Short mmCIF file of C-alpha atoms and ligand atoms in Angstrom, two decimals:
data_model
loop_
_atom_site.label_atom_id
_atom_site.label_comp_id
_atom_site.label_asym_id
_atom_site.label_seq_id
_atom_site.Cartn_x
_atom_site.Cartn_y
_atom_site.Cartn_z
CA MET Y 1089 10.27 -17.61 -7.47
CA LEU Y 1090 12.04 -14.43 -7.09
CA VAL Y 1091 9.51 -11.65 -9.21
CA TYR Y 1092 11.46 -8.73 -8.69
CA ASP Y 1093 15.38 -8.39 -7.59
CA ILE Y 1094 16.34 -5.21 -7.46
CA HIS Y 1095 20.39 -4.14 -6.97
CA ASP Y 1096 21.87 -0.89 -5.95
CA LEU Y 1097 19.19 0.91 -7.69
CA THR Y 1098 19.77 4.69 -7.91
CA LYS Y 1099 17.69 7.64 -9.58
CA ILE Y 1100 18.78 11.12 -9.86
CA TYR Y 1101 16.64 13.22 -12.51
CA PRO Y 1102 17.67 15.34 -14.58
CA GLY Y 1103 18.84 18.88 -13.45
CA GLN Y 1104 18.76 17.79 -9.59
CA THR Y 1105 21.74 16.29 -7.73
CA ARG Y 1106 19.63 14.80 -4.81
CA PRO Y 1107 18.91 10.77 -5.63
CA ALA Y 1108 15.20 10.38 -5.73
CA ASN Y 1109 16.17 7.23 -4.70
CA ASP Y 1110 19.56 5.93 -3.39
CA ARG Y 1111 21.12 2.11 -3.80
CA ILE Y 1112 17.32 0.49 -2.77
CA THR Y 1113 18.60 -3.16 -2.77
CA LEU Y 1114 15.31 -5.66 -2.46
CA GLN Y 1115 13.78 -8.45 -3.78
CA ILE Y 1116 10.03 -9.68 -4.10
CA GLU Y 1117 9.26 -13.18 -4.09
CA ALA Y 1118 6.21 -14.60 -6.29
CA GLY Y 1119 2.59 -14.39 -4.05
CA GLU Y 1120 3.96 -11.76 -1.97
CA VAL Y 1121 1.99 -8.76 -0.88
CA PHE Y 1122 4.44 -6.15 -0.22
CA GLY Y 1123 3.83 -2.71 0.52
CA LEU Y 1124 5.99 0.44 0.21
CA LEU Y 1125 5.47 3.07 3.08
CA GLY Y 1126 6.90 6.36 3.11
CA GLU Y 1127 6.05 10.05 3.65
CA ASN Y 1128 5.37 12.38 0.25
CA GLY Y 1129 9.01 12.54 -1.90
CA ALA Y 1130 10.36 9.08 0.12
CA GLY Y 1131 10.65 8.08 -3.62
CA LYS Y 1132 7.64 4.99 -3.71
CA SER Y 1133 6.53 6.54 -6.73
CA THR Y 1134 10.34 6.85 -8.62
CA LEU Y 1135 10.94 3.11 -7.46
CA VAL Y 1136 7.63 1.57 -8.63
CA ARG Y 1137 7.79 3.65 -11.93
CA GLN Y 1138 11.33 1.99 -12.22
CA MET Y 1139 9.69 -1.63 -11.49
CA ALA Y 1140 7.30 -0.71 -14.60
CA ASN Y 1141 10.03 0.60 -16.88
CA LEU Y 1142 8.41 3.78 -17.04
CA THR Y 1143 11.56 6.15 -15.62
CA ARG Y 1144 15.08 4.55 -16.64
CA SER Y 1145 17.40 4.00 -13.68
CA THR Y 1146 20.42 6.01 -13.35
CA SER Y 1147 22.55 2.52 -12.07
CA GLY Y 1148 21.62 -0.09 -10.17
CA SER Y 1149 19.94 -3.14 -12.31
CA ILE Y 1150 16.59 -4.40 -11.65
CA THR Y 1151 15.40 -8.17 -12.89
CA LEU Y 1152 11.68 -9.46 -13.73
CA PHE Y 1153 11.41 -12.89 -13.61
CA GLY Y 1154 15.02 -13.21 -14.32
CA ALA Y 1155 15.02 -11.08 -16.90
CA PRO Y 1156 16.32 -7.38 -17.03
CA VAL Y 1157 13.82 -4.45 -17.04
CA ASP Y 1158 15.51 -1.81 -18.23
CA ALA Y 1159 19.15 -2.41 -19.26
CA VAL Y 1160 20.19 -1.95 -22.96
CA GLY Y 1161 18.56 -4.61 -25.45
CA ALA Y 1162 16.02 -5.65 -22.74
CA ASP Y 1163 12.54 -6.83 -23.99
CA PRO Y 1164 10.71 -3.34 -24.23
CA LEU Y 1165 7.62 -5.75 -23.70
CA HIS Y 1166 8.78 -8.06 -20.92
CA VAL Y 1167 7.10 -5.72 -18.18
CA PRO Y 1168 3.83 -5.17 -19.96
CA ARG Y 1169 3.32 -8.69 -20.23
CA CYS Y 1170 3.92 -9.93 -16.71
CA VAL Y 1171 2.56 -6.92 -14.63
CA GLY Y 1172 -0.29 -4.48 -14.15
CA TYR Y 1173 0.46 -1.00 -13.29
CA MET Y 1174 -1.39 1.45 -12.09
CA PRO Y 1175 -0.40 5.01 -11.95
CA GLN Y 1176 -1.45 7.88 -9.75
CA GLU Y 1177 -2.52 9.71 -12.45
CA PRO Y 1178 -5.04 8.74 -15.19
CA GLY Y 1179 -2.98 7.48 -18.54
CA ALA Y 1180 -3.73 8.70 -21.88
CA MET Y 1181 -7.53 6.39 -21.86
CA ASN Y 1182 -9.27 9.62 -22.39
CA LEU Y 1183 -11.29 9.02 -25.67
CA LEU Y 1184 -12.43 5.52 -24.53
CA THR Y 1185 -15.47 4.05 -22.74
CA ILE Y 1186 -14.86 2.33 -19.54
CA GLY Y 1187 -15.98 -0.87 -21.31
CA GLU Y 1188 -13.49 0.24 -24.37
CA ALA Y 1189 -10.64 0.80 -22.02
CA LEU Y 1190 -10.85 -2.71 -20.70
CA TYR Y 1191 -11.28 -4.86 -23.25
CA PHE Y 1192 -8.60 -3.27 -25.01
CA THR Y 1193 -6.47 -3.84 -22.20
CA ALA Y 1194 -7.12 -7.16 -21.92
CA HIS Y 1195 -6.75 -8.19 -25.52
CA LEU Y 1196 -3.60 -6.27 -25.72
CA ARG Y 1197 -2.26 -8.25 -23.25
CA GLY Y 1198 -3.11 -11.54 -24.87
CA LEU Y 1199 -6.85 -12.44 -24.25
CA SER Y 1200 -8.79 -13.50 -27.83
CA ARG Y 1201 -11.94 -10.90 -28.65
CA ALA Y 1202 -14.47 -13.02 -26.70
CA ASP Y 1203 -12.05 -13.94 -23.88
CA ALA Y 1204 -11.29 -9.72 -23.89
CA ARG Y 1205 -15.13 -9.26 -23.48
CA ARG Y 1206 -15.46 -11.68 -20.44
CA GLU Y 1207 -12.92 -9.92 -18.67
CA ARG Y 1208 -14.40 -6.78 -19.48
CA ASP Y 1209 -17.86 -8.31 -17.87
CA ARG Y 1210 -16.10 -10.06 -14.84
CA LEU Y 1211 -13.76 -6.38 -14.00
CA LEU Y 1212 -16.92 -4.12 -14.57
CA ASP Y 1213 -19.03 -6.43 -12.22
CA LEU Y 1214 -16.15 -7.13 -9.86
CA TRP Y 1215 -15.80 -2.74 -9.33
CA GLY Y 1216 -19.11 -2.14 -8.98
CA ILE Y 1217 -18.72 0.37 -12.36
CA GLY Y 1218 -21.06 -1.81 -14.63
CA ASP Y 1219 -23.47 1.04 -14.69
CA LEU Y 1220 -20.71 3.22 -16.08
CA ARG Y 1221 -19.68 0.96 -19.08
CA ASP Y 1222 -20.42 3.58 -21.78
CA ARG Y 1223 -19.43 6.41 -19.89
CA ALA Y 1224 -16.07 8.33 -21.17
CA THR Y 1225 -13.56 8.49 -19.03
CA PRO Y 1226 -13.45 12.18 -18.50
CA ARG Y 1227 -16.67 11.76 -17.27
CA LEU Y 1228 -16.09 9.79 -14.53
CA SER Y 1229 -15.56 11.37 -10.41
CA GLY Y 1230 -11.87 10.91 -8.75
CA GLY Y 1231 -13.04 7.93 -7.66
CA GLN Y 1232 -14.44 6.02 -9.99
CA ARG Y 1233 -11.10 7.09 -12.00
CA ARG Y 1234 -9.28 5.08 -9.33
CA LEU Y 1235 -11.57 1.87 -9.79
CA LEU Y 1236 -11.26 2.27 -13.71
CA ARG Y 1237 -7.16 2.24 -13.16
CA LEU Y 1238 -7.58 -0.99 -10.75
CA ALA Y 1239 -9.53 -2.90 -13.22
CA VAL Y 1240 -7.18 -1.87 -16.01
CA ALA Y 1241 -4.19 -2.68 -14.36
CA MET Y 1242 -5.83 -5.98 -13.47
CA ALA Y 1243 -7.14 -6.92 -17.11
CA GLY Y 1244 -6.17 -10.42 -18.51
CA MET Y 1245 -4.86 -11.43 -15.21
CA PRO Y 1246 -0.82 -10.41 -15.06
CA PRO Y 1247 0.87 -12.34 -12.37
CA VAL Y 1248 2.03 -9.15 -11.10
CA LEU Y 1249 0.21 -5.81 -9.73
CA ILE Y 1250 1.91 -2.93 -9.10
CA LEU Y 1251 -0.43 -0.31 -7.81
CA ASP Y 1252 0.54 3.44 -6.92
CA GLU Y 1253 -1.92 4.80 -4.14
CA PRO Y 1254 -4.96 1.96 -4.63
CA THR Y 1255 -7.47 3.71 -2.31
CA ASN Y 1256 -6.55 7.78 -2.41
CA ASP Y 1257 -9.73 9.25 -3.05
CA LEU Y 1258 -12.30 6.64 -2.58
CA ASP Y 1259 -14.70 6.24 0.65
CA PRO Y 1260 -14.67 3.97 3.30
CA GLN Y 1261 -17.12 1.31 1.25
CA ARG Y 1262 -14.78 1.23 -1.91
CA ARG Y 1263 -11.15 1.37 0.02
CA LYS Y 1264 -12.61 -1.94 1.82
CA MET Y 1265 -14.03 -3.44 -1.64
CA VAL Y 1266 -10.53 -2.30 -2.75
CA TRP Y 1267 -8.66 -4.25 0.02
CA ASP Y 1268 -11.29 -7.30 0.09
CA ASN Y 1269 -10.49 -7.69 -3.95
CA LEU Y 1270 -6.85 -7.46 -4.00
CA ARG Y 1271 -6.63 -9.99 -0.55
CA ARG Y 1272 -9.00 -12.34 -2.42
CA LEU Y 1273 -6.82 -12.02 -5.49
CA ASN Y 1274 -3.57 -12.90 -3.89
CA HIS Y 1275 -5.40 -15.90 -2.19
CA GLU Y 1276 -6.96 -17.62 -5.29
CA GLN Y 1277 -4.94 -16.43 -7.68
CA GLY Y 1278 -1.05 -16.12 -6.04
CA THR Y 1279 -1.01 -13.18 -7.87
CA THR Y 1280 1.87 -10.88 -6.57
CA ILE Y 1281 0.93 -7.52 -5.47
CA ILE Y 1282 3.35 -4.36 -5.11
CA PHE Y 1283 1.61 -1.19 -3.68
CA VAL Y 1284 2.55 2.05 -2.33
CA THR Y 1285 0.50 3.88 0.05
CA HIS Y 1286 1.26 6.72 3.04
CA ASP Y 1287 -2.06 5.12 4.61
CA ALA Y 1288 -0.47 2.70 6.74
CA ILE Y 1289 -3.63 1.84 8.85
CA GLU Y 1290 -5.10 0.48 5.68
CA ALA Y 1291 -1.88 -1.36 4.23
CA GLU Y 1292 -2.33 -3.23 7.79
CA LYS Y 1293 -5.33 -5.09 5.94
CA ILE Y 1294 -3.24 -7.17 3.82
CA ILE Y 1295 0.34 -6.17 3.85
CA GLN Y 1296 2.35 -9.47 4.24
CA ARG Y 1297 5.80 -7.38 3.64
CA VAL Y 1298 6.98 -3.61 4.05
CA CYS Y 1299 9.41 -1.59 2.71
CA ILE Y 1300 9.88 2.28 4.58
CA MET Y 1301 11.30 4.51 2.52
CA ARG Y 1302 12.76 8.06 3.82
CA ASP Y 1303 15.16 10.17 1.23
CA GLY Y 1304 14.82 7.97 -1.23
CA ARG Y 1305 16.17 5.32 1.17
CA VAL Y 1306 15.13 2.00 2.40
CA VAL Y 1307 15.21 2.59 5.99
CA ALA Y 1308 13.42 -0.41 7.41
CA LEU Y 1309 12.40 -4.24 5.47
CA GLY Y 1310 10.81 -6.81 6.78
CA ARG Y 1311 7.33 -8.74 7.95
CA PRO Y 1312 5.13 -5.93 10.13
CA GLY Y 1313 5.66 -8.73 12.99
CA GLU Y 1314 9.30 -8.69 12.80
CA LEU Y 1315 10.08 -4.71 12.39
CA LYS Y 1316 7.52 -4.10 15.47
CA GLN Y 1317 9.15 -6.42 17.59
CA ARG Y 1318 12.29 -4.68 16.94
CA VAL Y 1319 10.64 -0.79 17.34
CA ASP Y 1320 8.75 -1.40 20.86
CA GLN Y 1321 7.84 -4.34 23.19
CA LYS Y 1322 4.87 -1.93 24.79
CA LEU Y 1323 1.21 -2.56 24.35
CA ARG Y 1324 -1.21 0.41 23.71
CA LEU Y 1325 -4.51 0.11 25.81
CA GLU Y 1326 -6.64 3.03 24.49
CA LEU Y 1327 -9.55 4.51 26.47
CA PHE Y 1328 -12.94 5.87 25.41
CA PHE Y 1329 -14.61 8.28 28.12
CA ALA Y 1330 -17.34 11.11 27.78
CA PRO Y 1331 -14.82 13.71 26.98
CA GLY Y 1332 -14.80 15.95 30.50
CA ALA Y 1333 -14.98 12.66 32.67
CA PRO Y 1334 -11.50 11.01 32.56
CA PRO Y 1335 -10.96 7.61 34.38
CA ARG Y 1336 -8.97 6.71 37.65
CA LEU Y 1337 -5.76 5.05 36.18
CA PRO Y 1338 -3.62 3.41 38.64
CA ASP Y 1339 -0.70 5.39 40.40
CA GLY Y 1340 2.19 5.67 37.91
CA PHE Y 1341 0.27 5.53 34.66
CA THR Y 1342 0.48 8.69 32.53
CA PRO Y 1343 -1.57 8.51 29.49
CA ARG Y 1344 -1.05 10.30 26.13
CA ARG Y 1345 -4.11 12.49 25.20
CA ILE Y 1346 -5.05 11.59 21.52
CA GLU Y 1347 -8.73 13.38 21.17
CA PRO Y 1348 -11.01 14.61 23.70
CA GLY Y 1349 -12.52 11.53 25.33
CA ARG Y 1350 -9.62 9.30 23.90
CA TRP Y 1351 -6.80 8.49 25.99
CA LEU Y 1352 -3.53 6.08 25.21
CA VAL Y 1353 -1.55 4.56 27.86
CA LEU Y 1354 1.50 2.81 26.75
CA LEU Y 1355 2.18 -0.76 29.28
CA GLU Y 1356 5.03 -3.74 29.71
CA ARG Y 1357 3.57 -6.68 29.54
CA ALA Y 1358 3.73 -7.45 33.01
CA GLN Y 1359 1.31 -4.75 34.03
CA ILE Y 1360 -1.55 -5.93 31.72
CA GLY Y 1361 -3.40 -7.81 34.48
CA GLU Y 1362 -3.31 -4.91 36.98
CA THR Y 1363 -4.13 -2.54 34.88
CA VAL Y 1364 -7.26 -3.96 33.27
CA ASN Y 1365 -8.24 -5.04 36.70
CA GLY Y 1366 -7.77 -1.47 38.44
CA LEU Y 1367 -9.72 0.28 35.04
CA ASP Y 1368 -12.77 2.22 36.60
CA LEU Y 1369 -15.38 0.96 33.92
CA ASP Y 1370 -18.23 2.90 35.02
CA ARG Y 1371 -16.27 5.79 33.60
CA LEU Y 1372 -15.45 3.89 30.00
CA ASP Y 1373 -17.53 3.83 27.31
CA ASP Y 1374 -15.26 1.36 25.72
CA PHE Y 1375 -11.21 0.18 25.83
CA ARG Y 1376 -9.21 -1.45 23.71
CA LEU Y 1377 -5.55 -3.29 24.09
CA TYR Y 1378 -3.49 -3.79 21.10
CA SER Y 1379 0.53 -4.38 20.35
CA ALA Y 1380 2.36 -2.26 18.07
CA THR Y 1381 0.33 -1.08 14.77
CA LEU Y 1382 1.91 -0.70 11.50
CA GLU Y 1383 1.00 2.81 12.08
CA ASP Y 1384 3.35 3.18 14.90
CA LEU Y 1385 6.03 1.26 12.88
CA TYR Y 1386 5.70 3.80 10.29
CA LEU Y 1387 6.11 6.44 12.28
CA HIS Y 1388 9.10 5.12 14.14
CA TYR Y 1389 10.91 4.91 10.64
CA ALA Y 1390 9.46 7.07 8.11
CA ASN Y 1391 10.54 10.18 10.92
CA ASP Y 1392 12.74 9.02 13.19
CA ALA Y 1393 16.42 10.64 12.35
CA HIS Y 1394 17.93 7.67 14.30
CA SER Y 1395 16.32 4.75 12.18
CA THR Y 1396 19.42 3.00 10.15
CA GLN Y 1397 19.16 1.39 6.89
CA ALA Y 1398 17.80 -2.23 6.91
P1 ADP X 2630 6.79 9.84 -3.09
O1 ADP X 2630 6.19 8.62 -4.30
O2 ADP X 2630 7.41 8.99 -2.08
O3 ADP X 2630 5.95 11.23 -2.81
P2 ADP X 2630 8.61 10.26 -5.58
O4 ADP X 2630 9.28 9.70 -6.02
O5 ADP X 2630 7.32 11.28 -6.41
O6 ADP X 2630 8.03 10.19 -3.89
O7 ADP X 2630 9.83 11.53 -5.15
C1 ADP X 2630 10.87 11.33 -4.95
C2 ADP X 2630 11.38 12.44 -5.40
O8 ADP X 2630 12.38 12.95 -6.70
C3 ADP X 2630 11.02 13.92 -4.56
O9 ADP X 2630 11.90 14.44 -4.21
C4 ADP X 2630 10.51 14.61 -6.01
O10 ADP X 2630 10.33 15.79 -6.04
C5 ADP X 2630 11.23 14.04 -6.95
N1 ADP X 2630 10.77 13.66 -8.42
C6 ADP X 2630 9.51 12.78 -8.53
N2 ADP X 2630 9.55 13.19 -10.15
C7 ADP X 2630 9.92 13.92 -10.36
C8 ADP X 2630 10.47 14.32 -11.92
N3 ADP X 2630 9.92 13.76 -12.89
N4 ADP X 2630 11.19 15.22 -12.41
C9 ADP X 2630 11.97 16.04 -11.12
N5 ADP X 2630 11.74 15.66 -9.74
C10 ADP X 2630 11.31 14.20 -9.06
#
């Protein structure tokens, strides 16, 4: 089932000449974990705000489950009923406590009072913020606010989540909790998850399909595995050693220095056996061999002037 069908979508903000996004066409299927990646200013937040019907498009169309999102005459409650949206910046919840914000959101999404109370308690527990239940939202740290916004987006179990930078400001432990919870939600409930990030390393943990944007345009769209094959077939051999005591490498290999004590060597597949056998293991603390990552893809498409519209 198609969740979003976006066709030729363009947004030019008032007073601007350059479009924030420019003829975007893409579809998102039910149950997908779909990541939007790109540099700051690439147009990601604008696109998800258009999808959440918070920014009116200049031209083009968006439908959600087959019904128009922002066309004249569209039902203004269609998006809020189906989509939990987590903005990058906090919304107008400042007068509420955490518990109230969750309870009211769940109730507004159609849960009875008793079910909304249960949903509040479930989310406080899921995000490990139970001890903050009666805390007013202005008195939260940046990380706590982000977890609250995630919990609010999920309240009432909408079938679609749109999350703008869900892990910014979070420590590594909480980042892991976010990706683990989202992965579980997708597996167990089939929730469609659309998220924006500029952290490709983090995104790799969960992403099923990626859209890389640059200057308001889609420059790559597909499964990371497919896109990686188009970018680069070379394998990455990372070598870790005591700074100042580099290992010997077989002739003809030029390492790229990542930081003191860490080299990266790019290898053709046929060179793996010979290279790994020839490694001077006594001088290595560790080594790692892997194919192109989502970060490599990102660097290629988000920065490479030669990449083309997918
Ligand atoms: P991203 O989320 O990828 O960082 P944005 O969608 O926030 O990108 O921004 C895309 C472009 O639109 C940028 O050039 C940004 O300066 C511009 N922009 C974003 N919001 C507004 C606004 N409210 N008014 C004018 N220009 C805006």
